[in-house]
Tab-separated table of C-alpha atoms in Angstrom:
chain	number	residue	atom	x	y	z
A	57	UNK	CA	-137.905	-16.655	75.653
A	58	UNK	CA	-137.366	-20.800	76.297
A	59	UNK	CA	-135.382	-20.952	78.863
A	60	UNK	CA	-133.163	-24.501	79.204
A	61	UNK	CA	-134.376	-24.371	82.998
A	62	UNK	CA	-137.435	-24.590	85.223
A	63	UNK	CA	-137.232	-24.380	89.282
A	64	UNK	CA	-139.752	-26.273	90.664
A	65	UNK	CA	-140.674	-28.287	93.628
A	66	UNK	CA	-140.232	-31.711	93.046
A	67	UNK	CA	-140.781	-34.769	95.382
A	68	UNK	CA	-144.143	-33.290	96.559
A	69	UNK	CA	-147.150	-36.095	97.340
A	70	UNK	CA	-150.118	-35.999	95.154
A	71	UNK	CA	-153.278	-36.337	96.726
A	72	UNK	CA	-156.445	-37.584	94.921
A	73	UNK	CA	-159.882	-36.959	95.842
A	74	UNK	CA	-163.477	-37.643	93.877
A	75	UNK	CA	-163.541	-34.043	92.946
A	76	UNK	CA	-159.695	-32.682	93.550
A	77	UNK	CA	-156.028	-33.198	93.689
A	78	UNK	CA	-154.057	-31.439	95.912
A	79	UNK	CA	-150.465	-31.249	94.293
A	80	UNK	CA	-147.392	-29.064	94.956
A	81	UNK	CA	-147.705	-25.411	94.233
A	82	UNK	CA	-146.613	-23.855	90.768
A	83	UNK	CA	-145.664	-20.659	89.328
A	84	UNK	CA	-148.983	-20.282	87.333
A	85	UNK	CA	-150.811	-20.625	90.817
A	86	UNK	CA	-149.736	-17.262	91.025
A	87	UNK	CA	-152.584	-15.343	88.985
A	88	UNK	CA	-155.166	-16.677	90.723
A	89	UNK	CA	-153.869	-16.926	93.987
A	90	UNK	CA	-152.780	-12.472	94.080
A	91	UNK	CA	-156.858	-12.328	93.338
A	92	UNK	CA	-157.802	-14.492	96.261
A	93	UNK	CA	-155.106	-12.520	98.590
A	94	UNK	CA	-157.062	-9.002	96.715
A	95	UNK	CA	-160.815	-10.033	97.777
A	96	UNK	CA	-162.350	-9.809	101.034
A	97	UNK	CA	-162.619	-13.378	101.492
A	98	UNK	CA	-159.109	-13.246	103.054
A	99	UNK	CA	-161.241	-11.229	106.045
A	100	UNK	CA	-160.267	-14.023	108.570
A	101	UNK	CA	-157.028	-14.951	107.276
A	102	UNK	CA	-155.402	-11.520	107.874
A	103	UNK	CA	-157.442	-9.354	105.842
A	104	UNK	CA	-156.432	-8.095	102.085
A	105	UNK	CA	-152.901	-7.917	101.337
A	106	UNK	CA	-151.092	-5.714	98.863
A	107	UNK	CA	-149.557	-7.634	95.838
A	108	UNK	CA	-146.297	-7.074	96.922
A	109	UNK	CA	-147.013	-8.914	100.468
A	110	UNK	CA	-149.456	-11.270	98.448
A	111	UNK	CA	-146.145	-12.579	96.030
A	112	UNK	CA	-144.315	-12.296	99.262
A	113	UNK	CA	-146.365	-15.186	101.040
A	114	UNK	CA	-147.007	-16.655	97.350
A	115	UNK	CA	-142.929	-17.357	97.449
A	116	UNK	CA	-142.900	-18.857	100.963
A	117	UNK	CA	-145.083	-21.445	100.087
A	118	UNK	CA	-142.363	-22.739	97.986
A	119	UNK	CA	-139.926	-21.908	100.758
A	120	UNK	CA	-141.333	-23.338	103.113
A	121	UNK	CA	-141.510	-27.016	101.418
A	122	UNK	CA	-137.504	-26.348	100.842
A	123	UNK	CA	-136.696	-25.314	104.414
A	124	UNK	CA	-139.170	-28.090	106.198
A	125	UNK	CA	-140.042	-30.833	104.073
A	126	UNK	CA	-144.037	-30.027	103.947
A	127	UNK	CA	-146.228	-27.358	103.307
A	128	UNK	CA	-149.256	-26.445	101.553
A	129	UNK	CA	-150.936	-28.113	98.479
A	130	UNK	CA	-153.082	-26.663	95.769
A	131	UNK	CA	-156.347	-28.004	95.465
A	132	UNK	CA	-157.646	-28.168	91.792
A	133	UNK	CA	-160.957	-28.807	90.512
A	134	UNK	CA	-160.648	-32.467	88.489
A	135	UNK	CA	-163.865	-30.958	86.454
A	136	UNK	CA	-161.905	-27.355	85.296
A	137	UNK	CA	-158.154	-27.934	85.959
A	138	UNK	CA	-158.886	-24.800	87.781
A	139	UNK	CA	-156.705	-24.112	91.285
A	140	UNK	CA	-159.491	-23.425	93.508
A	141	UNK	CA	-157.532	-23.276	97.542
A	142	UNK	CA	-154.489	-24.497	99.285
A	143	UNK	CA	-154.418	-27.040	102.361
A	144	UNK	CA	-151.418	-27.914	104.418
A	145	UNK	CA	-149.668	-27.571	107.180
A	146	UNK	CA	-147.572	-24.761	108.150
A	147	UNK	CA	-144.690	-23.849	110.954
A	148	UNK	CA	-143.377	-20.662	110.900
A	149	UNK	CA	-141.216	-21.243	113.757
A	150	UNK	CA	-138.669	-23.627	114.262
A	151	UNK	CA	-140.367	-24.665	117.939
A	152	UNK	CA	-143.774	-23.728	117.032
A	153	UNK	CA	-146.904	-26.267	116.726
A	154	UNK	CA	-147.674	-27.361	113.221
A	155	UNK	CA	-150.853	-25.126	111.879
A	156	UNK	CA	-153.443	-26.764	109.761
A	157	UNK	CA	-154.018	-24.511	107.293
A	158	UNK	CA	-157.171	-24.495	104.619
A	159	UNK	CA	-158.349	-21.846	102.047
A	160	UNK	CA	-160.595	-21.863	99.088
A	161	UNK	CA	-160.222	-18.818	96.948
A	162	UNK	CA	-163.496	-18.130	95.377
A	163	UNK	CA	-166.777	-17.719	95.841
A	164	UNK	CA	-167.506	-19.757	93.113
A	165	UNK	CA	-165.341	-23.139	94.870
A	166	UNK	CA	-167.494	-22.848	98.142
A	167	UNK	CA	-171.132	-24.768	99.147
A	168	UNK	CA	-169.899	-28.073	97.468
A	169	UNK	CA	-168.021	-29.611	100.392
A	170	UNK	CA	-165.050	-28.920	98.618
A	171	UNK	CA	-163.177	-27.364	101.610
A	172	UNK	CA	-164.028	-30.569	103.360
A	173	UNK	CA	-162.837	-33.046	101.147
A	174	UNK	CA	-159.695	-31.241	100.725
A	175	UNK	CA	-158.962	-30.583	104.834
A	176	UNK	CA	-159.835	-34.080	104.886
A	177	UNK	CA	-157.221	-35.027	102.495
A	178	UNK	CA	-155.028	-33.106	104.156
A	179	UNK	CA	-155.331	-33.803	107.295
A	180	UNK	CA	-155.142	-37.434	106.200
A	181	UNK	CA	-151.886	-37.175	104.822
A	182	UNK	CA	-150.095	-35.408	107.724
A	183	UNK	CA	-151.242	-37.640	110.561
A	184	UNK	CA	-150.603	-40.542	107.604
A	185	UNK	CA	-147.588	-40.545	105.610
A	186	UNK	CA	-146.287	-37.771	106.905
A	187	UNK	CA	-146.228	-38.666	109.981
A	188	UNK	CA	-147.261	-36.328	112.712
A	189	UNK	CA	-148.809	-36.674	116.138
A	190	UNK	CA	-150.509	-32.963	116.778
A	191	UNK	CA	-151.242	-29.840	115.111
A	192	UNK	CA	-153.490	-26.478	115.678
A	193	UNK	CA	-155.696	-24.839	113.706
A	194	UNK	CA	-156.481	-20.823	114.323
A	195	UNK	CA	-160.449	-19.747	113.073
A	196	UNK	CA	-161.556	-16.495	113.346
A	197	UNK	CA	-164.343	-16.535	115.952
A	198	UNK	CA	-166.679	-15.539	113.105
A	199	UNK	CA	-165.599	-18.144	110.923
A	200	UNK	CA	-168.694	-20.724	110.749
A	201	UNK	CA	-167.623	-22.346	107.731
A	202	UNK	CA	-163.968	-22.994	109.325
A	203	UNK	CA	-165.289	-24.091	112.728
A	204	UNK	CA	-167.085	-26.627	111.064
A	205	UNK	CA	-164.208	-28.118	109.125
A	206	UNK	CA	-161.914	-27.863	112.188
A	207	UNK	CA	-164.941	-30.220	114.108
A	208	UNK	CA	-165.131	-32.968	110.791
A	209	UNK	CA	-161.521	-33.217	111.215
A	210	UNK	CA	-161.964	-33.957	114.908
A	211	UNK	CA	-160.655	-30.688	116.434
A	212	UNK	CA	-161.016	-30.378	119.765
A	213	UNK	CA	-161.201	-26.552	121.295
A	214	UNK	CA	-158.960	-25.866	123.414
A	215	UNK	CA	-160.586	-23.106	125.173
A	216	UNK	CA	-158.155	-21.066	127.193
A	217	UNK	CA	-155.890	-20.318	123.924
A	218	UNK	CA	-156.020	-17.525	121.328
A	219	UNK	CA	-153.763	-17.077	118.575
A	220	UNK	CA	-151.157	-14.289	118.662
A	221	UNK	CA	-151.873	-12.738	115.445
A	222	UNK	CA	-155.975	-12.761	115.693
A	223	UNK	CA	-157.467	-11.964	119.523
A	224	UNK	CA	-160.711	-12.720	118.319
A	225	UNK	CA	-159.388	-16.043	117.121
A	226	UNK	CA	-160.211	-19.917	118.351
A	227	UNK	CA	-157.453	-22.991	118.580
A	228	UNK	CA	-158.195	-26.031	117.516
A	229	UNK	CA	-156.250	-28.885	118.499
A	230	UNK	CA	-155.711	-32.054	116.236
A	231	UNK	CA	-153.796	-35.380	117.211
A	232	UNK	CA	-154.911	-37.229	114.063
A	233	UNK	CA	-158.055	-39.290	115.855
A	234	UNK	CA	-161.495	-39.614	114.636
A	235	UNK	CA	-161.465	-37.971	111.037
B	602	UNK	CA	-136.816	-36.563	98.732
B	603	UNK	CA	-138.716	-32.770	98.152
B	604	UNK	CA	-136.467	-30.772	96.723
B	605	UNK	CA	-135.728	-27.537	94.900
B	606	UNK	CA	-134.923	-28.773	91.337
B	607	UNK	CA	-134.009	-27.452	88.016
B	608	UNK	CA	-131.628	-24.553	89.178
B	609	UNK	CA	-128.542	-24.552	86.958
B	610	UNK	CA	-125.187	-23.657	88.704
B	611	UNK	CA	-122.524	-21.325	87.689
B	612	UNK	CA	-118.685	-22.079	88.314
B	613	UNK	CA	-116.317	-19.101	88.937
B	614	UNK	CA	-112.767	-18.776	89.559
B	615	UNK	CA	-113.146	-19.415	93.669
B	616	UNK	CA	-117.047	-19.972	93.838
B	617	UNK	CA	-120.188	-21.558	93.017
B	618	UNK	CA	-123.311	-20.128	92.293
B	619	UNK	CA	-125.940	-22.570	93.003
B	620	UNK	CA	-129.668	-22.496	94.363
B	621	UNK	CA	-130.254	-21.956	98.222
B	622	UNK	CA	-130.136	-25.424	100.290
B	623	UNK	CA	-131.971	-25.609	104.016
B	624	UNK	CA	-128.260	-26.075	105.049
B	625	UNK	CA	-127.373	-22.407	103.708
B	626	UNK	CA	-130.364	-21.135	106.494
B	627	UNK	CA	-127.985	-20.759	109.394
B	628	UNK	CA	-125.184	-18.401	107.760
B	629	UNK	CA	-127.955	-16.043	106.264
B	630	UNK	CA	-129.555	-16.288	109.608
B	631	UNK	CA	-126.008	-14.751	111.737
B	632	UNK	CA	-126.108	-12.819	108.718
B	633	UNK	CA	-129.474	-11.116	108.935
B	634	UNK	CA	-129.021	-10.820	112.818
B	635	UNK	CA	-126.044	-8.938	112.715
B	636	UNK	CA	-125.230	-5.426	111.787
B	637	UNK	CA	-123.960	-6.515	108.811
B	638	UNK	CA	-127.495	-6.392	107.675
B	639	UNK	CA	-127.983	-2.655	108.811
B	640	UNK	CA	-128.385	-1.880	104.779
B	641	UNK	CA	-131.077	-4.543	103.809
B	642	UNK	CA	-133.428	-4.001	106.550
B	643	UNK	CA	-131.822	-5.590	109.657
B	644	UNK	CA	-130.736	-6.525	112.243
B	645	UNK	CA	-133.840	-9.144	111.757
B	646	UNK	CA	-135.100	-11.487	114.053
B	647	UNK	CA	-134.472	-15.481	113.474
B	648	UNK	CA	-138.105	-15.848	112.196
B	649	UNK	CA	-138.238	-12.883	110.170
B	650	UNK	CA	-134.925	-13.955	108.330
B	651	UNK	CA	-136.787	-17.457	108.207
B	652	UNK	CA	-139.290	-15.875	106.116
B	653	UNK	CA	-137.133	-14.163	104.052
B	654	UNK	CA	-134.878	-17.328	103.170
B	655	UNK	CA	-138.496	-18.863	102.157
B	656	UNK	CA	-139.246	-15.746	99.638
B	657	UNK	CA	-135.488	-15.949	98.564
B	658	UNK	CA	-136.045	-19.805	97.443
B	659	UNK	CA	-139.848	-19.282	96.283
B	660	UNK	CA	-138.983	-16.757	93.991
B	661	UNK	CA	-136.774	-19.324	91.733
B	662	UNK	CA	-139.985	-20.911	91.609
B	663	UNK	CA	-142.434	-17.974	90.904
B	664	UNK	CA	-140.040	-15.902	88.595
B	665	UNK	CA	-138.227	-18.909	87.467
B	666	UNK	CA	-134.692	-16.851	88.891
B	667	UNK	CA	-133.706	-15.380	92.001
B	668	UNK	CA	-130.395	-14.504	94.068
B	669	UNK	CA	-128.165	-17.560	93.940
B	670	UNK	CA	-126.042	-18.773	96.617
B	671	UNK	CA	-122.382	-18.325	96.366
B	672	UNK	CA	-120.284	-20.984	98.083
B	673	UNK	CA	-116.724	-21.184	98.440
B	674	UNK	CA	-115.192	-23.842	95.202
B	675	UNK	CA	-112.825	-25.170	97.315
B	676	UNK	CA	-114.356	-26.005	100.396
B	677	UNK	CA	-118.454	-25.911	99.960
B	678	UNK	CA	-118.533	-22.790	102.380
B	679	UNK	CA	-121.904	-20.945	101.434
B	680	UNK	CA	-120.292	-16.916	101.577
B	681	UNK	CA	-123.030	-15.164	100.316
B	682	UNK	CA	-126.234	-14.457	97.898
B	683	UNK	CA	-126.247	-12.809	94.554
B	684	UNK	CA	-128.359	-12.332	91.552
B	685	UNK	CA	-131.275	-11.476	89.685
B	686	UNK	CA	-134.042	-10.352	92.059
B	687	UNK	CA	-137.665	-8.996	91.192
B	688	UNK	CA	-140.503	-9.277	93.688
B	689	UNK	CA	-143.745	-7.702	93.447
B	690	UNK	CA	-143.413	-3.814	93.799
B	691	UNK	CA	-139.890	-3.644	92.978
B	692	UNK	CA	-139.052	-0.900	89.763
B	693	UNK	CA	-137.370	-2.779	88.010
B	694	UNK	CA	-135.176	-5.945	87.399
B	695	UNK	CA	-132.403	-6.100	89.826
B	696	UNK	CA	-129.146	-7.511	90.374
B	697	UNK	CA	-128.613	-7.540	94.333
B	698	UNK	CA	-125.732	-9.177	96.729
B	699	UNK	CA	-124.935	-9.834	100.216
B	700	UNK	CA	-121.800	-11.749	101.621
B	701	UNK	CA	-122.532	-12.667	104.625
B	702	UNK	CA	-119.239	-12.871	106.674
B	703	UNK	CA	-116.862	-10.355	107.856
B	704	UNK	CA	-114.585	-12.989	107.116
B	705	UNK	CA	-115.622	-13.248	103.231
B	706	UNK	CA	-114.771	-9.238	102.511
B	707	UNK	CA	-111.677	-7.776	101.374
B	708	UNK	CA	-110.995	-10.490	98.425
B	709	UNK	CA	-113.311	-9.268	95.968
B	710	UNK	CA	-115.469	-12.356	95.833
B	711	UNK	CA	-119.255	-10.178	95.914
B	712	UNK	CA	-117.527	-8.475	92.610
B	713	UNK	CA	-117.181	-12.026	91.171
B	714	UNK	CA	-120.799	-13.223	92.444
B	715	UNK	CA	-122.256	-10.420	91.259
B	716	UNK	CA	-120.556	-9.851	87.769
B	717	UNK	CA	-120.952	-14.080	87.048
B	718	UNK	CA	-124.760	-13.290	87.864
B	719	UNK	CA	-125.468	-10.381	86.042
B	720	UNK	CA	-124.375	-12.129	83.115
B	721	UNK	CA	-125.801	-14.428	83.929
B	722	UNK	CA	-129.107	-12.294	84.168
B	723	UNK	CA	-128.514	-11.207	80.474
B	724	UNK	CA	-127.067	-14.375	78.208
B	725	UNK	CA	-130.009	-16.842	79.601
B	726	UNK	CA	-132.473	-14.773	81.493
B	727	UNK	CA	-132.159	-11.833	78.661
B	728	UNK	CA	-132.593	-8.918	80.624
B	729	UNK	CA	-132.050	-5.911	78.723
B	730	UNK	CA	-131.485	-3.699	81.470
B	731	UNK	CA	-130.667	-3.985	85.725
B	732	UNK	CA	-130.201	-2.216	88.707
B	733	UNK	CA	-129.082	-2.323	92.161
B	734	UNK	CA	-130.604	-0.408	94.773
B	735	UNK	CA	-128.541	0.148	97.440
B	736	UNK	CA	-128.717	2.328	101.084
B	737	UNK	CA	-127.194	5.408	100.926
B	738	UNK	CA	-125.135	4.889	103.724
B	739	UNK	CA	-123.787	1.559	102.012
B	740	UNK	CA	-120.746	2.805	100.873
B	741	UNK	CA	-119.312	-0.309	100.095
B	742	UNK	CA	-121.906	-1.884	98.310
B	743	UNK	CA	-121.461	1.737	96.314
B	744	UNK	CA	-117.975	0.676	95.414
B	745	UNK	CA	-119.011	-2.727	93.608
B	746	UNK	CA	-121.578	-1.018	92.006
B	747	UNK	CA	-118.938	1.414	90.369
B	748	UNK	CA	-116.592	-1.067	90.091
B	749	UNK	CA	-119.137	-2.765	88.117
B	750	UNK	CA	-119.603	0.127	85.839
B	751	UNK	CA	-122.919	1.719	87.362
B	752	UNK	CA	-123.339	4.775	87.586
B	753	UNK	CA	-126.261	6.582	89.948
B	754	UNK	CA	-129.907	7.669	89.093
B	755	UNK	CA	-132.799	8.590	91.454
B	756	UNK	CA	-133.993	7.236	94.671
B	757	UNK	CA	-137.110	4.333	95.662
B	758	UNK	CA	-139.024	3.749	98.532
B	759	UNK	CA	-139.933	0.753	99.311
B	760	UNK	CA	-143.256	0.005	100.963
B	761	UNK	CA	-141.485	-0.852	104.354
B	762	UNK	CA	-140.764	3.143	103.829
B	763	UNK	CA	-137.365	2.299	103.724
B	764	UNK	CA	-135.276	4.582	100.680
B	765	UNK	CA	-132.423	3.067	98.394
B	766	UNK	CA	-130.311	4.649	95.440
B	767	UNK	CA	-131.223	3.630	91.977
B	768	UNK	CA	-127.713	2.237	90.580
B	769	UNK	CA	-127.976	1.274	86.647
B	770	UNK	CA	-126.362	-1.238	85.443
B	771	UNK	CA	-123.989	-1.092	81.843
B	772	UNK	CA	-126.937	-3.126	79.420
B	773	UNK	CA	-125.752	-6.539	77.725
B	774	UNK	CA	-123.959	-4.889	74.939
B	775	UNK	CA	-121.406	-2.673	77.131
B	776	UNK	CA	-120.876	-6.129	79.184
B	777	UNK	CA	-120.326	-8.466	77.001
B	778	UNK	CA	-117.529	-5.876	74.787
């Protein structure tokens, strides 16, 4: 049935790449975002999640825009229309360091640079418009791919921190120089 | 400005139903922190609740509904949550409520939240059928649900491995007569 209403997030920046926009999460995210949550490339982002859990963190992205005035964006493909990640920053708690977060979903999305120009965006955004002066990022220690982005963005290591949730985890630390 | 847009709001006698507002955090947070919550999970931690405020106000945009708000008409007060509610995993469409004060009980204002939203749930959402699950030990959650003309059916466990009562609700027909 038509309903005469539609929640949605509203306000949200747009931002434009050669290959991708990165615009405010929607409902028909959802689809492809339970199959990204279902596959084992989640391995270094907390490992495979059960729908329930996946619709659960699906939810809070909206949430989170709501309760803190950013959050992440959906990267999709100009080429497709096709959502292929999310990129944004994140802060779970209410004293906690802004997290830099970046995902692609598929297989098919990665080996193009994609993940770069989006983090780049990104990253662009909250030390721009947004305004911040410093932000994390948490990679799995086996996470090439995500150490590399962390370093384009100018990360620096900061070697004698680990994130709570993942021991075999690295912290980046960003302050918006050099990207 | 970001914002939350494109909930519709629903006047009662003494309240109004109306999405969940950043300002409404605080109140469900004492809520959630307090025994109070002893039926729904709780007590939870401030950053738990956080995260559960976030799913609350996601799911308007993922289902398109979710539990409004219920604030006091007269004076803007946020009391409470009630409505439709359907995550992932659940059984089945429900209608669920919380008021979140001591001081809110007693005047029968979760019976209005919940009846305004369950009608809510079956005019404009067109549900055909709800339910309320509901602890056991909740007896006076148990109460609205009669009051509301439920009557009790099996039990579900949730994947936290926590149990509730399956309460059905009267369908659209039997509410609306």
């Amino acid at each position: 049935m038509t309903l005469a209403f539609r929640p949605q997030l509203t306000g949200l920046p747009v931002l434009e790449t050669e290959r991708l926009v990165l615009r405010a999460p929607k409902a028909e995210d959802w689809p492809a975002f339970r199959d990204y949550r279902a596959s084992p490339r989640t391995v270094y982002a907390g490992g495979v999640k059960k729908e329930q859990q996946a619709a659960e963190q699906f939810a809070s992205f909206f949430g989170h825009w709501v309760m803190r005035g950013f959050g992440r964006l959906i990267a999709e493909e100009r080429a497709t229309g096709q959502p292929v990640g999310h990129f944004g920053p994140m802060q779970w708690e209410d004293a906690g360091q802004v997290e830099l977060t970046w995902s692609l979903w598929t297989a098919a999305a990665e080996g193009r640079g994609l993940a770069t120009e989006a983090a780049r965006a990104m990253h662009n955004w909250v030390f721009g418009p947004l305004g911040l002066t410093s932000a994390k990022a948490e990679v799995h220690r086996d996470n090439a791919a995500s150490h590399a982005i962390a370093r384009r963005l100018g990360g620096r290591l900061a070697p004698d921190q680990r994130p709570v949730w993942m021991e075999e985890g690295a912290i980046y630390l960003f302050s918006g120089a050099a990207a | 400005m970001i914002a939350l847009s494109g909930i519709p709001v629903i006047e009662t006698e003494r309240l109004r139903l109306r999405g969940p507002r950043p300002s409404d955090f605080e109140v469900c947070a004492t809520f959630m922190a307090s025994e109070r919550a002893r039926h729904i999970g709780g007590p939870l931690q401030r950053s738990i609740a956080w995260r559960a405020f976030c799913h609350l106000t996601g799911h308007w945009v993922h289902r398109g509904y979710s539990m409004f708000i219920f604030a006091d008409r007269q004076t803007g007060e946020p009391l409470g949550m009630a409505g439709p509610w359907f995550p992932e995993g659940w059984p089945e469409g429900e209608i669920g409520w919380s008021v979140w004060s001591d001081a809110a009980e007693g005047r029968g204002i979760a019976h209005e939240a919940a009846t305004a939203s369950r009608r809510w749930a079956y005019e404009v959402l067109g549900w055909k059928t709800a339910i309320s699950l509901i602890a056991e030990e909740n007896t006076r959650s148990q109460a609205l649900a009669q009051r509301m003309g439920c009557w009790p059916e099996g039990m579900f466990t949730f994947d936290t491995g926590m149990t509730a009562r399956i309460w059905r609700h009267p369908g659209p027909a039997e509410v609306a007569a």
